[in-house]
Coordinates of C-alpha atoms in Angstrom, one line a residue:
X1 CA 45.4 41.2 -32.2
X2 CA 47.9 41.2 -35.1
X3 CA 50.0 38.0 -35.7
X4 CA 48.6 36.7 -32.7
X5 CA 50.0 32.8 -33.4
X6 CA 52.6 34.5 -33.2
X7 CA 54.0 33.5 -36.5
X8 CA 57.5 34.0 -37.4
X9 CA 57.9 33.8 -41.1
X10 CA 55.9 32.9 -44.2
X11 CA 57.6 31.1 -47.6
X12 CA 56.3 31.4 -50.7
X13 CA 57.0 30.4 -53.8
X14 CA 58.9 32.9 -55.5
X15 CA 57.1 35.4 -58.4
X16 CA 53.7 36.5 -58.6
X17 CA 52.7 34.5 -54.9
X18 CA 55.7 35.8 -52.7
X19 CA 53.9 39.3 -54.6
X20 CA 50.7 38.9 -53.4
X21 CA 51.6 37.9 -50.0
X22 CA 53.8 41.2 -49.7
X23 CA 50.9 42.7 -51.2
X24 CA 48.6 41.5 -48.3
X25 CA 51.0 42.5 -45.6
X26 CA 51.7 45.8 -47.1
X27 CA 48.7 47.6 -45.1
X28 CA 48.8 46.0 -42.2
X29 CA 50.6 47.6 -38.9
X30 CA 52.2 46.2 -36.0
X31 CA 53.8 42.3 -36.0
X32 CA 54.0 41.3 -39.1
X33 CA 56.5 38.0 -39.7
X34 CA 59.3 37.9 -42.0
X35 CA 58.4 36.9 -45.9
X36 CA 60.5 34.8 -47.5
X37 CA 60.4 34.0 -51.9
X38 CA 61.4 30.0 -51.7
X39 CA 62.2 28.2 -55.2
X40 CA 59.9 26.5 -56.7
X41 CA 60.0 22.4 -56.4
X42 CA 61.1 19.7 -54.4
X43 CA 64.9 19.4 -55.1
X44 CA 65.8 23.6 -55.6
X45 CA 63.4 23.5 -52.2
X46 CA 65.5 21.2 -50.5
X47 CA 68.5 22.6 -51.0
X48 CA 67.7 26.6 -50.1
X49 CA 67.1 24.6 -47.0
X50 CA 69.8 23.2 -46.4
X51 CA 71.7 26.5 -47.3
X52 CA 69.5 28.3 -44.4
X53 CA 69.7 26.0 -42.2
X54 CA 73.7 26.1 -42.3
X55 CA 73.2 30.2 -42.3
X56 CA 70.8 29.3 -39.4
X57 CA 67.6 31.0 -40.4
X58 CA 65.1 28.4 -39.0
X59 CA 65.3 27.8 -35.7
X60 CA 62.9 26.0 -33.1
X61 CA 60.9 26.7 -31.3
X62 CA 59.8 28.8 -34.3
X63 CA 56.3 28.9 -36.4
X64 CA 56.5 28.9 -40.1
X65 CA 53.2 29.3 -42.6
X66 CA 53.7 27.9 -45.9
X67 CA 51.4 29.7 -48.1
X68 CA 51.2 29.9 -51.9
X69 CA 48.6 28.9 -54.6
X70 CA 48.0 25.2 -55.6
X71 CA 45.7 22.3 -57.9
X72 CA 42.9 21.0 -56.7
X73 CA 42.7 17.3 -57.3
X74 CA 38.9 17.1 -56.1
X75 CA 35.3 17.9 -57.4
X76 CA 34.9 19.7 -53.9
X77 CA 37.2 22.3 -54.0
X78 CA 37.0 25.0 -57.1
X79 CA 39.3 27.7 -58.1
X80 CA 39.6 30.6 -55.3
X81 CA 38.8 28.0 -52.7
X82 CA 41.0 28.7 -49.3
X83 CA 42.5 25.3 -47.9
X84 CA 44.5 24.5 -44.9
X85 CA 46.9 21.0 -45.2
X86 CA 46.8 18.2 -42.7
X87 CA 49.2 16.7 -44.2
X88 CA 51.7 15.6 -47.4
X89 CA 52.2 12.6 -49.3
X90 CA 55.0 11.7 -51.9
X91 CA 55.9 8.3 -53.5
X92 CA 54.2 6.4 -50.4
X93 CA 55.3 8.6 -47.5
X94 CA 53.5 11.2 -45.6
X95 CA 54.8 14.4 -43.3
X96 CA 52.1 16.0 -41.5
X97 CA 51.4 19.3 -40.1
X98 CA 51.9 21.0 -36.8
X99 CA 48.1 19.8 -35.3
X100 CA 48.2 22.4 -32.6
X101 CA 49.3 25.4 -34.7
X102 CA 46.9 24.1 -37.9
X103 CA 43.7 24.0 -35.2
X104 CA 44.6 27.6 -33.9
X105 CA 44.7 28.8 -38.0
X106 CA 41.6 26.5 -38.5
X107 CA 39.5 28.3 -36.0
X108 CA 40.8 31.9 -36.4
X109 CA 39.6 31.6 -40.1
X110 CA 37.4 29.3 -39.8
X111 CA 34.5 30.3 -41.9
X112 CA 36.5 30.5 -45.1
X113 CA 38.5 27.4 -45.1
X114 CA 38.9 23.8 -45.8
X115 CA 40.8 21.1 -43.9
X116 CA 42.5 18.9 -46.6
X117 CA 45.0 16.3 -47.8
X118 CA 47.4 17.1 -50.2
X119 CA 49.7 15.3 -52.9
X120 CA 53.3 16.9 -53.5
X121 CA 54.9 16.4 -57.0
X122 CA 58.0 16.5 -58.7
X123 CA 56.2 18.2 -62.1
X124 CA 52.8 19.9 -62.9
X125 CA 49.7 17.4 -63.0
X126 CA 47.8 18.9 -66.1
X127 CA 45.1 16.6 -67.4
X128 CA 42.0 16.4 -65.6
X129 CA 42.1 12.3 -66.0
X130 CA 45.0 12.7 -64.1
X131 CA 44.7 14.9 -61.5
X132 CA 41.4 12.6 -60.6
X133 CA 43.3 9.3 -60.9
X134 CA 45.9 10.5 -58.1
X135 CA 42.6 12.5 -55.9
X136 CA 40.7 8.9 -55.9
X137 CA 44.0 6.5 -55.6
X138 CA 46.1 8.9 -52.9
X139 CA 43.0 10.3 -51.2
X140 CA 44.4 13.3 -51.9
X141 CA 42.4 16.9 -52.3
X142 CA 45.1 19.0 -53.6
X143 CA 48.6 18.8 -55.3
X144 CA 51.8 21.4 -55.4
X145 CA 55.4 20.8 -56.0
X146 CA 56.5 22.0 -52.4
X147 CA 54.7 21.0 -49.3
X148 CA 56.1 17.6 -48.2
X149 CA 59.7 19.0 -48.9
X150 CA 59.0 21.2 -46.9
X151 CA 57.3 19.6 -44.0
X152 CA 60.3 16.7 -44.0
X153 CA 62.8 19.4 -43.5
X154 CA 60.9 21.4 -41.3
X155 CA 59.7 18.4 -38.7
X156 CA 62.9 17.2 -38.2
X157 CA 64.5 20.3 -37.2
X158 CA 61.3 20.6 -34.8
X159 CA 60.0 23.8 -36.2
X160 CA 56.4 24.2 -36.8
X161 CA 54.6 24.4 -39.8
X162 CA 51.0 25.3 -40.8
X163 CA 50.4 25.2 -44.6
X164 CA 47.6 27.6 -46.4
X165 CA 47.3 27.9 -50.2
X166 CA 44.4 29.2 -52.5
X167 CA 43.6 27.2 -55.3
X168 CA 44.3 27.9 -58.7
X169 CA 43.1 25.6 -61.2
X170 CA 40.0 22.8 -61.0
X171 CA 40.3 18.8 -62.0
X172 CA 37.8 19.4 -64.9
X173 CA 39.8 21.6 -67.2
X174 CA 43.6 21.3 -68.7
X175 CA 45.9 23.4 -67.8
X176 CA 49.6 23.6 -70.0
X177 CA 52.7 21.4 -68.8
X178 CA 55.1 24.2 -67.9
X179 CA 57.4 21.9 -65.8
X180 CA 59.9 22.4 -68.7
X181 CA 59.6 26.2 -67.7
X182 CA 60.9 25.6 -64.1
X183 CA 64.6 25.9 -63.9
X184 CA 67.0 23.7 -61.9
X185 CA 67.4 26.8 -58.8
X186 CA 63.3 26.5 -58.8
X187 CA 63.1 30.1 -60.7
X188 CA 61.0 30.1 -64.2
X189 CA 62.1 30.4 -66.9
X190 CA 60.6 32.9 -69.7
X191 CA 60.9 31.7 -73.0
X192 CA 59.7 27.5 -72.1
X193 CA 57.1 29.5 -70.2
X194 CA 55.7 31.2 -73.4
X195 CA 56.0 28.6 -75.1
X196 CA 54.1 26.4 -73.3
X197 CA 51.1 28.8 -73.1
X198 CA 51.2 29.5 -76.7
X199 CA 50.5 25.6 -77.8
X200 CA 48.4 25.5 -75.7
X201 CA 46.4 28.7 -75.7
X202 CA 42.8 27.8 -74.2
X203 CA 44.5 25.8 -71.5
X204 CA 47.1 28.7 -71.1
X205 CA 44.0 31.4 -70.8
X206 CA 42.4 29.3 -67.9
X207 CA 45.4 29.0 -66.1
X208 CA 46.0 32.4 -66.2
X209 CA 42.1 33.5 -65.6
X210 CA 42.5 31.3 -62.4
X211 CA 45.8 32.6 -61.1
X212 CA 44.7 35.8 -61.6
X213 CA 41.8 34.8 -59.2
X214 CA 43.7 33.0 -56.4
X215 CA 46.5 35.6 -56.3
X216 CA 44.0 38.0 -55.3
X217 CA 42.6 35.9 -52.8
X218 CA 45.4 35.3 -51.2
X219 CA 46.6 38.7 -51.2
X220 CA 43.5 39.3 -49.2
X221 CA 43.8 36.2 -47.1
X222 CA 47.1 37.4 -46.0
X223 CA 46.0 41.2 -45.0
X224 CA 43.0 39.3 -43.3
X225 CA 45.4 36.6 -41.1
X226 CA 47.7 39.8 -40.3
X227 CA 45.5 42.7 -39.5
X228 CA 43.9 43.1 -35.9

């Protein structure tokens, strides 16, 4: 049965994600929910929200999936790996996900996905020290520069929310800083984005070899969530 949650709309980061999701739904017949390109980070996030919620976009009772690529902050989880969030933390505070609506996701892709803990933040995480240091101290699994946002917005206007990303890059390996890339609407920006992969090129060639890989995964994630 197609969209049988139901769900009414997906975000996604705008770019190559809101792509692949569009991608994914692009086959598939029958209900398929509204997708909508978000900006990327926490303070452009915050306020397309706002803005929506004034234009009255989101409204409860409605179910929103948050999907999208993100780090993994763990030995367990490796690039391509499907995970479903529990929950957010940022500077000490924690949102969590719709239980209900995350158990019915949980189940109806069972198989192929992990339950996790994830870390939002305000700027990329690129050194593998790093990205361990806040797995071990936040208990953590994954990072993305999103989710809590997100979830804080999205609870207290009692809509529910299910998060599901793919992951993108491992915590053994650098990837480049390209927070300098992101611009203050949460849209990248092409020229610090070049840049950032050219000083760092074997860094820059594993991030790309790994988005390349989670892209496709969750293209086919997405056709597999939607079609019957």
């Amino acid at each position: 049965m197609p969209n049988f949650l139901p769900i009414n709309t997906i975000l996604v980061p705008q770019g190559a994600e809101y792509k692949a999701v569009c991608r994914g739904l692009s086959g598939v017949t029958g209900s398929i929910p509204t997708v909508v390109a978000i900006p990327v980070g926490m303070k452009p996030l915050l306020k397309y929200l706002q803005q929506s919620q004034r234009n009255r976009e989101f409204l409860a009772p409605s179910r929103v999936v948050i999907m999208g690529i993100c780090g993994s902050l763990s030995d367990r989880y490796t690039v391509g790996d499907i995970v479903l969030y529990q929950d957010c933390v940022y500077c000490g505070k924690r949102q969590e996900c719709d239980r209900t609506f995350t158990a019915q996701l949980h189940s109806y892709i069972s198989e192929k996905v992990s339950l996790v803990k994830s870390l939002t933040s305000d700027r990329m995480i690129c050194s593998p020290s790093e990205k361990r240091h806040l797995g071990e101290t936040l208990a953590a699994d994954v990072v993305d520069m999103e989710g809590f946002t997100a979830l804080e917005f999205f609870n207290a206007v009692g809509v529910d929310v299910a998060m599901l990303r793919v992951v993108s890059d491992d915590c053994q390996h650098d990837i480049p800083d390209l927070t300098s890339a992101i611009n203050s609407d949460g849209s990248l920006n092409p020229f610090p984005l070049a840049m950032g992969m050219l000083r760092q090129p074997l860094a820059a060639t594993r991030l790309i070899r790994g988005s390349l890989k989670s892209l496709k995964v969750l293209e086919q994630l997405t056709n597999r969530l939607f079609s019957s």
